Amino acid sequence: MTSAVLDHVRTSCLESLLPGRVRLREPLRRHTSFRIGGPADVWVEVADPAEIRAVQRVAAAEGLPLCIIGGGTNILVSDLGIRGIVLHPGRPLVSVEWADCPEGVRVRAGAGLTLKRLVTEAIARGFAGLEFAEGIPGSVGGGLLMNAGAFGGELSQTITAVEGVDASGAVCRLARDVLQFQYRRLELPAGLVVTHVEFLLTPGDREAVEARRMDAKRRREKHQPLGYPNAGSVFKNPPGKFAGRLLESVGMKGERRGGAMVAAEHANFILNLGDATAADVRALMAEGARRVWEQHGIRLEPEIRFVGEWGNA
Ligand SMILES: Cc1cc2nc3c(=O)[nH]c(=O)nc-3n(C[C@H](O)[C@H](O)[C@H](O)COP(=O)(O)OP(=O)(O)OC[C@H]3O[C@@H](n4cnc5c(N)ncnc54)[C@H](O)[C@@H]3O)c2cc1C
């Protein structure tokens, strides 16, 4: 983005509307679990629909693309970074409301709330349905978009509605029957910024719920590498197969490109050993996908989302 446009954004209503929450040329490695990513031209933390609308207006007036980053735990941001405005759901989009109902409890969670806090609070209150998500990082909004899941559970099983601000700036509510969840994916109308997600949880036996949570925790600790920045599984599991096993079978464990390495514990995890670039990670993914295609005839589909400007990469 030209510095003239940046200066305009700086002096536009955005900074006066959102004091202290607009940052220019913000390094995105600060906002991704990979600790990788070039700068965002503009990084804005928004708190409510009015602020989202204000950002949408500035983006439209300046002809700037708008993208959303939640917890940044399922994305690979390019080394060149993101042109335009990155919108980040912040406070008070971390609120959570609990309302008893005949089936159990209706929970309205802000998109910026961490999944971890939602899971912990649900279990502490004795409600079942989210134990599988123990240990999945990121936000409620990102979890919705990714239909995050593990060990046979996924968020779609308990979500009943989504609230957000659509591309025209209108507040909207999407009921469960129009939400078309797929494996690690929910397609929403283009430009929709999710502000809240509603869940229906059922009462559970506290000890049984806690035992399921501990089981998920143990399984995660046993199979997932800890210690280096990563973004979880980089490829989706193809139908009936595990991407990690396929990648292991073609010798990807321990493979390195620059500062990125395929984890020795789990071949579907790529670790940033300290100075990995997005290009290093892409190169390792391309190598793994090529070997699996050539040796098994299976096309691996990325689970992580590539965002930003990639040049010729
Ligand atoms: C160690 C580790 C373990 C993991 N284990 C699992 C696992 O077991 N299962 C699993 O499913 N995932 C796992 N993940 C991946 C990741 O944590 C999940 O996909 C998570 O739900 C992503 O949430 P996020 O807030 O970080 O989303 P982000 O990475 O910030 O964004 C993901 C997508 O959602 C969009 N988005 C985010 N917020 C909003 C919003 N408010 N409105 C509209 N769009 C939005 C973004 O534009 C982007 O396209 C793991 C990641 C790590 C690092």
Short mmCIF file of C-alpha atoms and ligand atoms in Angstrom, two decimals:
data_model
loop_
_atom_site.label_atom_id
_atom_site.label_comp_id
_atom_site.label_asym_id
_atom_site.label_seq_id
_atom_site.Cartn_x
_atom_site.Cartn_y
_atom_site.Cartn_z
CA MET A 1 0.00 0.00 0.00
CA THR A 2 1.35 3.47 -0.77
CA SER A 3 2.36 5.62 2.15
CA ALA A 4 -0.18 8.23 0.98
CA VAL A 5 -2.99 5.72 1.57
CA LEU A 6 -1.45 4.68 4.87
CA ASP A 7 -1.28 8.31 5.92
CA HIS A 8 -4.89 8.73 4.95
CA VAL A 9 -5.92 5.71 7.03
CA ARG A 10 -3.87 7.11 9.88
CA THR A 11 -5.65 10.43 9.73
CA SER A 12 -9.05 9.03 8.78
CA CYS A 13 -11.85 8.57 11.27
CA LEU A 14 -10.48 5.10 11.99
CA GLU A 15 -7.85 6.20 14.45
CA SER A 16 -10.14 8.62 16.24
CA LEU A 17 -12.91 6.01 16.40
CA LEU A 18 -10.61 3.26 17.62
CA PRO A 19 -7.89 5.03 19.57
CA GLY A 20 -4.90 2.81 20.28
CA ARG A 21 -6.37 -0.07 18.28
CA VAL A 22 -5.14 0.78 14.78
CA ARG A 23 -1.59 -0.25 13.93
CA LEU A 24 0.19 0.34 10.66
CA ARG A 25 2.65 -2.14 9.14
CA GLU A 26 2.00 -4.55 11.97
CA PRO A 27 4.22 -7.68 11.85
CA LEU A 28 1.84 -10.62 11.68
CA ARG A 29 4.29 -13.06 13.21
CA ARG A 30 3.09 -11.46 16.46
CA HIS A 31 -0.42 -12.70 15.76
CA THR A 32 0.08 -16.22 14.40
CA SER A 33 0.83 -19.46 16.26
CA PHE A 34 3.47 -20.24 13.57
CA ARG A 35 5.24 -16.97 14.54
CA ILE A 36 5.57 -16.39 10.80
CA GLY A 37 4.19 -13.63 8.59
CA GLY A 38 5.11 -10.31 7.03
CA PRO A 39 3.34 -7.05 7.91
CA ALA A 40 -0.32 -6.14 7.60
CA ASP A 41 -0.70 -2.67 6.07
CA VAL A 42 -3.32 -1.93 8.71
CA TRP A 43 -4.22 -4.01 11.77
CA VAL A 44 -7.42 -3.04 13.57
CA GLU A 45 -8.93 -4.49 16.70
CA VAL A 46 -12.72 -4.14 16.70
CA ALA A 47 -15.10 -4.42 19.61
CA ASP A 48 -18.64 -4.32 18.19
CA PRO A 49 -20.75 -4.12 15.01
CA ALA A 50 -20.50 -0.30 14.85
CA GLU A 51 -16.73 -0.51 14.79
CA ILE A 52 -16.80 -3.27 12.20
CA ARG A 53 -19.03 -1.06 10.02
CA ALA A 54 -16.61 1.86 10.43
CA VAL A 55 -13.72 -0.31 9.24
CA GLN A 56 -15.79 -1.64 6.32
CA ARG A 57 -16.58 1.96 5.29
CA VAL A 58 -12.93 3.02 5.31
CA ALA A 59 -11.94 -0.12 3.37
CA ALA A 60 -14.64 0.55 0.75
CA ALA A 61 -13.78 4.26 0.47
CA GLU A 62 -10.07 3.54 0.01
CA GLY A 63 -10.58 0.43 -2.14
CA LEU A 64 -8.68 -1.70 0.38
CA PRO A 65 -9.18 -5.44 0.81
CA LEU A 66 -10.38 -6.52 4.23
CA CYS A 67 -9.51 -9.80 5.89
CA ILE A 68 -10.07 -11.29 9.33
CA ILE A 69 -7.64 -12.94 11.70
CA GLY A 70 -8.85 -14.50 14.93
CA GLY A 71 -6.35 -16.43 17.04
CA GLY A 72 -4.10 -16.91 14.00
CA THR A 73 -3.67 -20.62 14.79
CA ASN A 74 -4.78 -22.06 11.45
CA ILE A 75 -3.20 -19.70 8.96
CA LEU A 76 0.10 -19.27 7.17
CA VAL A 77 0.69 -15.59 6.44
CA SER A 78 3.01 -14.90 3.51
CA ASP A 79 6.43 -13.34 4.02
CA LEU A 80 5.24 -10.29 2.08
CA GLY A 81 2.35 -9.86 4.48
CA ILE A 82 -1.20 -8.70 3.89
CA ARG A 83 -2.19 -5.71 1.75
CA GLY A 84 -5.14 -3.77 3.05
CA ILE A 85 -6.84 -3.99 6.42
CA VAL A 86 -6.75 -6.93 8.82
CA LEU A 87 -9.66 -6.91 11.21
CA HIS A 88 -9.21 -8.68 14.54
CA PRO A 89 -12.19 -9.34 16.84
CA GLY A 90 -11.13 -7.95 20.20
CA ARG A 91 -12.85 -6.78 23.38
CA PRO A 92 -15.74 -6.94 24.22
CA LEU A 93 -16.17 -9.66 21.63
CA VAL A 94 -14.90 -12.02 24.29
CA SER A 95 -18.12 -11.98 26.32
CA VAL A 96 -20.02 -15.18 27.09
CA GLU A 97 -23.64 -15.46 28.21
CA TRP A 98 -25.30 -18.57 29.67
CA ALA A 99 -29.09 -19.01 29.57
CA ASP A 100 -30.81 -22.10 30.95
CA CYS A 101 -33.29 -23.79 28.61
CA PRO A 102 -35.28 -27.05 28.77
CA GLU A 103 -32.53 -28.98 26.89
CA GLY A 104 -29.66 -27.61 28.96
CA VAL A 105 -28.03 -24.27 28.35
CA ARG A 106 -27.81 -21.83 25.46
CA VAL A 107 -24.42 -20.19 25.27
CA ARG A 108 -23.77 -16.98 23.32
CA ALA A 109 -20.04 -16.56 22.96
CA GLY A 110 -18.17 -13.64 21.46
CA ALA A 111 -16.13 -14.50 18.36
CA GLY A 112 -12.96 -13.29 20.04
CA LEU A 113 -13.31 -15.55 23.08
CA THR A 114 -10.73 -18.33 23.20
CA LEU A 115 -12.08 -21.80 22.60
CA LYS A 116 -10.05 -22.83 25.63
CA ARG A 117 -12.02 -20.50 27.91
CA LEU A 118 -15.34 -21.66 26.51
CA VAL A 119 -14.45 -25.33 26.99
CA THR A 120 -13.10 -24.79 30.50
CA GLU A 121 -16.14 -22.79 31.61
CA ALA A 122 -18.64 -25.24 30.06
CA ILE A 123 -17.03 -28.16 31.87
CA ALA A 124 -16.80 -26.25 35.15
CA ARG A 125 -20.56 -25.59 34.88
CA GLY A 126 -21.20 -29.30 34.25
CA PHE A 127 -22.25 -29.10 30.59
CA ALA A 128 -21.29 -31.66 27.98
CA GLY A 129 -20.55 -31.33 24.27
CA LEU A 130 -17.23 -29.53 24.02
CA GLU A 131 -14.80 -31.88 25.81
CA PHE A 132 -13.27 -33.02 22.50
CA ALA A 133 -12.06 -29.44 21.94
CA GLU A 134 -9.78 -29.48 24.98
CA GLY A 135 -6.44 -28.18 23.75
CA ILE A 136 -7.61 -26.73 20.42
CA PRO A 137 -6.20 -23.21 20.40
CA GLY A 138 -7.69 -20.16 18.70
CA SER A 139 -10.91 -18.21 18.95
CA VAL A 140 -14.59 -19.13 18.83
CA GLY A 141 -14.93 -17.30 15.48
CA GLY A 142 -11.99 -19.14 13.93
CA GLY A 143 -13.24 -22.43 15.38
CA LEU A 144 -16.61 -21.85 13.70
CA LEU A 145 -15.06 -21.08 10.29
CA MET A 146 -12.80 -24.14 10.54
CA ASN A 147 -15.47 -26.35 12.10
CA ALA A 148 -12.70 -27.28 14.50
CA GLY A 149 -12.74 -30.83 15.74
CA ALA A 150 -10.84 -33.72 17.23
CA PHE A 151 -11.34 -37.32 18.37
CA GLY A 152 -14.68 -37.68 16.59
CA GLY A 153 -16.20 -34.39 17.79
CA GLU A 154 -16.56 -31.11 15.94
CA LEU A 155 -18.04 -27.72 16.79
CA SER A 156 -20.91 -28.13 14.30
CA GLN A 157 -22.46 -30.67 16.71
CA THR A 158 -23.35 -27.99 19.27
CA ILE A 159 -23.64 -24.75 17.24
CA THR A 160 -27.18 -23.43 16.85
CA ALA A 161 -26.71 -19.97 15.28
CA VAL A 162 -24.18 -17.39 14.15
CA GLU A 163 -24.36 -13.61 14.43
CA GLY A 164 -22.26 -11.17 12.47
CA VAL A 165 -21.99 -8.09 10.33
CA ASP A 166 -22.42 -8.74 6.62
CA ALA A 167 -20.53 -7.07 3.79
CA SER A 168 -23.17 -4.31 3.57
CA GLY A 169 -22.67 -3.48 7.25
CA ALA A 170 -25.96 -5.02 8.41
CA VAL A 171 -26.15 -7.08 11.57
CA CYS A 172 -27.44 -10.54 10.71
CA ARG A 173 -28.24 -13.84 12.37
CA LEU A 174 -27.88 -17.18 10.59
CA ALA A 175 -29.88 -20.08 12.04
CA ARG A 176 -28.43 -23.59 12.22
CA ASP A 177 -30.44 -24.87 9.24
CA VAL A 178 -28.69 -22.51 6.82
CA LEU A 179 -25.19 -23.30 8.11
CA GLN A 180 -23.59 -25.88 5.84
CA PHE A 181 -20.79 -27.39 7.84
CA GLN A 182 -18.24 -29.62 6.20
CA TYR A 183 -15.10 -31.31 7.44
CA ARG A 184 -12.90 -28.44 8.77
CA ARG A 185 -14.94 -25.87 6.89
CA LEU A 186 -17.99 -23.66 7.08
CA GLU A 187 -18.85 -21.58 4.04
CA LEU A 188 -20.30 -18.22 5.11
CA PRO A 189 -21.47 -15.32 2.92
CA ALA A 190 -18.41 -13.45 1.59
CA GLY A 191 -17.35 -10.58 3.82
CA LEU A 192 -19.33 -11.69 6.87
CA VAL A 193 -17.53 -10.82 10.10
CA VAL A 194 -18.71 -13.18 12.81
CA THR A 195 -19.34 -11.45 16.14
CA HIS A 196 -21.07 -14.19 18.16
CA VAL A 197 -21.68 -17.92 18.02
CA GLU A 198 -24.51 -19.69 19.84
CA PHE A 199 -24.15 -23.19 21.24
CA LEU A 200 -26.59 -25.61 22.84
CA LEU A 201 -24.97 -27.72 25.52
CA THR A 202 -26.61 -30.48 27.52
CA PRO A 203 -26.21 -31.25 31.22
CA GLY A 204 -23.61 -33.93 31.78
CA ASP A 205 -22.32 -36.01 34.62
CA ARG A 206 -19.51 -33.80 35.89
CA GLU A 207 -17.07 -36.66 36.47
CA ALA A 208 -17.76 -38.27 33.10
CA VAL A 209 -17.35 -34.93 31.31
CA GLU A 210 -14.09 -34.25 33.13
CA ALA A 211 -12.86 -37.77 32.29
CA ARG A 212 -13.55 -37.20 28.57
CA ARG A 213 -11.71 -33.90 28.72
CA MET A 214 -8.69 -35.53 30.39
CA ASP A 215 -8.74 -38.30 27.79
CA ALA A 216 -8.62 -35.71 24.98
CA LYS A 217 -5.78 -33.93 26.77
CA ARG A 218 -3.74 -37.11 27.17
CA ARG A 219 -4.24 -38.17 23.55
CA ARG A 220 -3.19 -34.72 22.36
CA GLU A 221 -0.09 -34.68 24.54
CA LYS A 222 0.89 -38.15 23.38
CA HIS A 223 0.61 -37.50 19.65
CA GLN A 224 1.23 -33.80 19.11
CA PRO A 225 4.61 -32.13 19.21
CA LEU A 226 5.08 -29.48 21.83
CA GLY A 227 7.75 -26.84 22.09
CA TYR A 228 8.01 -25.19 18.66
CA PRO A 229 5.55 -22.79 17.04
CA ASN A 230 3.18 -24.50 14.59
CA ALA A 231 -0.36 -24.34 13.26
CA GLY A 232 -1.58 -27.84 14.06
CA SER A 233 -2.22 -30.24 11.19
CA VAL A 234 -1.25 -28.64 7.91
CA PHE A 235 -3.25 -31.03 5.69
CA LYS A 236 -6.79 -32.34 6.05
CA ASN A 237 -7.23 -36.08 6.42
CA PRO A 238 -8.32 -37.57 3.08
CA PRO A 239 -11.46 -39.76 3.36
CA GLY A 240 -10.66 -42.89 5.35
CA LYS A 241 -6.96 -42.03 5.76
CA PHE A 242 -4.72 -40.05 8.07
CA ALA A 243 -2.62 -37.38 6.38
CA GLY A 244 0.05 -37.81 9.09
CA ARG A 245 0.46 -41.54 8.35
CA LEU A 246 0.63 -40.95 4.60
CA LEU A 247 3.29 -38.27 5.07
CA GLU A 248 5.23 -40.51 7.44
CA SER A 249 5.11 -43.38 4.93
CA VAL A 250 6.82 -41.20 2.32
CA GLY A 251 9.63 -40.26 4.68
CA MET A 252 8.59 -36.72 5.57
CA LYS A 253 9.31 -36.92 9.31
CA GLY A 254 12.30 -34.76 10.15
CA GLU A 255 12.45 -33.28 6.60
CA ARG A 256 13.66 -29.66 6.63
CA ARG A 257 13.45 -26.56 4.46
CA GLY A 258 15.22 -23.54 5.88
CA GLY A 259 13.98 -23.02 9.41
CA ALA A 260 10.94 -25.27 9.03
CA MET A 261 10.88 -28.97 9.90
CA VAL A 262 8.30 -31.75 9.75
CA ALA A 263 7.84 -32.89 13.36
CA ALA A 264 9.43 -36.17 14.33
CA GLU A 265 6.35 -36.98 16.48
CA HIS A 266 3.68 -36.29 13.84
CA ALA A 267 4.33 -35.90 10.12
CA ASN A 268 1.30 -33.62 9.59
CA PHE A 269 2.82 -30.95 11.87
CA ILE A 270 5.39 -28.46 10.59
CA LEU A 271 7.48 -26.69 13.20
CA ASN A 272 9.09 -23.28 13.07
CA LEU A 273 12.53 -23.96 14.52
CA GLY A 274 13.10 -20.24 15.01
CA ASP A 275 13.64 -18.48 11.72
CA ALA A 276 11.28 -20.30 9.34
CA THR A 277 9.70 -18.31 6.56
CA ALA A 278 6.28 -18.87 5.04
CA ALA A 279 8.11 -19.96 1.88
CA ASP A 280 9.93 -22.67 3.88
CA VAL A 281 6.62 -24.03 5.16
CA ARG A 282 5.03 -23.94 1.68
CA ALA A 283 8.05 -25.75 0.23
CA LEU A 284 7.79 -28.54 2.82
CA MET A 285 4.06 -28.86 2.20
CA ALA A 286 4.60 -29.01 -1.55
CA GLU A 287 7.23 -31.72 -1.11
CA GLY A 288 5.00 -33.79 1.17
CA ALA A 289 1.99 -33.45 -1.13
CA ARG A 290 4.12 -34.38 -4.17
CA ARG A 291 5.49 -37.53 -2.54
CA VAL A 292 2.06 -38.65 -1.32
CA TRP A 293 0.59 -38.09 -4.78
CA GLU A 294 3.39 -39.94 -6.52
CA GLN A 295 3.54 -42.88 -4.11
CA HIS A 296 -0.12 -43.25 -3.09
CA GLY A 297 -2.09 -41.41 -5.81
CA ILE A 298 -3.80 -39.32 -3.11
CA ARG A 299 -4.06 -35.53 -3.30
CA LEU A 300 -3.61 -33.88 0.07
CA GLU A 301 -5.65 -30.75 0.65
CA PRO A 302 -4.25 -28.04 2.94
CA GLU A 303 -6.08 -27.55 6.23
CA ILE A 304 -4.22 -24.36 7.06
CA ARG A 305 -5.24 -21.30 5.08
CA PHE A 306 -2.70 -19.34 3.08
CA VAL A 307 -3.24 -15.63 3.46
CA GLY A 308 -1.51 -12.53 2.18
CA GLU A 309 0.50 -11.63 -0.87
CA TRP A 310 2.53 -14.54 -2.25
CA GLY A 311 4.28 -12.97 -5.24
CA ASN A 312 5.50 -15.82 -7.45
CA ALA A 313 5.53 -18.37 -4.62
C1 LIG B 1 -1.03 -26.84 18.47
C2 LIG B 1 -2.28 -26.76 17.61
C3 LIG B 1 -3.20 -27.79 17.67
C4 LIG B 1 -4.37 -27.73 16.89
N1 LIG B 1 -5.26 -28.75 16.98
C5 LIG B 1 -6.40 -28.70 16.26
C6 LIG B 1 -7.37 -29.75 16.36
O1 LIG B 1 -7.23 -30.72 17.09
N2 LIG B 1 -8.50 -29.64 15.59
C7 LIG B 1 -8.72 -28.57 14.76
O2 LIG B 1 -9.78 -28.53 14.12
N3 LIG B 1 -7.82 -27.58 14.67
C8 LIG B 1 -6.68 -27.60 15.38
N4 LIG B 1 -5.76 -26.59 15.26
C9 LIG B 1 -6.00 -25.50 14.30
C10 LIG B 1 -6.72 -24.26 14.88
O3 LIG B 1 -6.43 -24.13 16.25
C11 LIG B 1 -8.22 -24.29 14.69
O4 LIG B 1 -8.55 -24.39 13.32
C12 LIG B 1 -8.87 -23.03 15.28
O5 LIG B 1 -10.26 -23.25 15.36
C13 LIG B 1 -8.63 -21.76 14.44
O6 LIG B 1 -9.09 -20.64 15.17
P1 LIG B 1 -8.39 -19.21 15.05
O7 LIG B 1 -9.16 -18.22 15.85
O8 LIG B 1 -6.95 -19.31 15.36
O9 LIG B 1 -8.60 -18.91 13.50
P2 LIG B 1 -7.63 -18.12 12.51
O10 LIG B 1 -6.44 -18.98 12.23
O11 LIG B 1 -7.39 -16.76 13.01
O12 LIG B 1 -8.56 -18.04 11.22
C14 LIG B 1 -9.03 -19.21 10.56
C15 LIG B 1 -10.05 -18.76 9.51
O13 LIG B 1 -11.20 -18.23 10.15
C16 LIG B 1 -11.47 -16.89 9.71
N5 LIG B 1 -12.00 -16.16 10.86
C17 LIG B 1 -11.48 -16.11 12.12
N6 LIG B 1 -12.27 -15.37 12.93
C18 LIG B 1 -13.30 -14.94 12.16
C19 LIG B 1 -14.45 -14.12 12.42
N7 LIG B 1 -14.70 -13.60 13.63
N8 LIG B 1 -15.31 -13.86 11.39
C20 LIG B 1 -15.09 -14.38 10.16
N9 LIG B 1 -14.02 -15.15 9.85
C21 LIG B 1 -13.13 -15.42 10.84
C22 LIG B 1 -10.14 -16.36 9.22
O14 LIG B 1 -10.32 -15.35 8.25
C23 LIG B 1 -9.51 -17.63 8.62
O15 LIG B 1 -10.01 -17.86 7.31
C24 LIG B 1 -4.59 -26.62 16.03
C25 LIG B 1 -3.65 -25.58 15.99
C26 LIG B 1 -2.51 -25.65 16.77
C27 LIG B 1 -1.53 -24.52 16.72
#
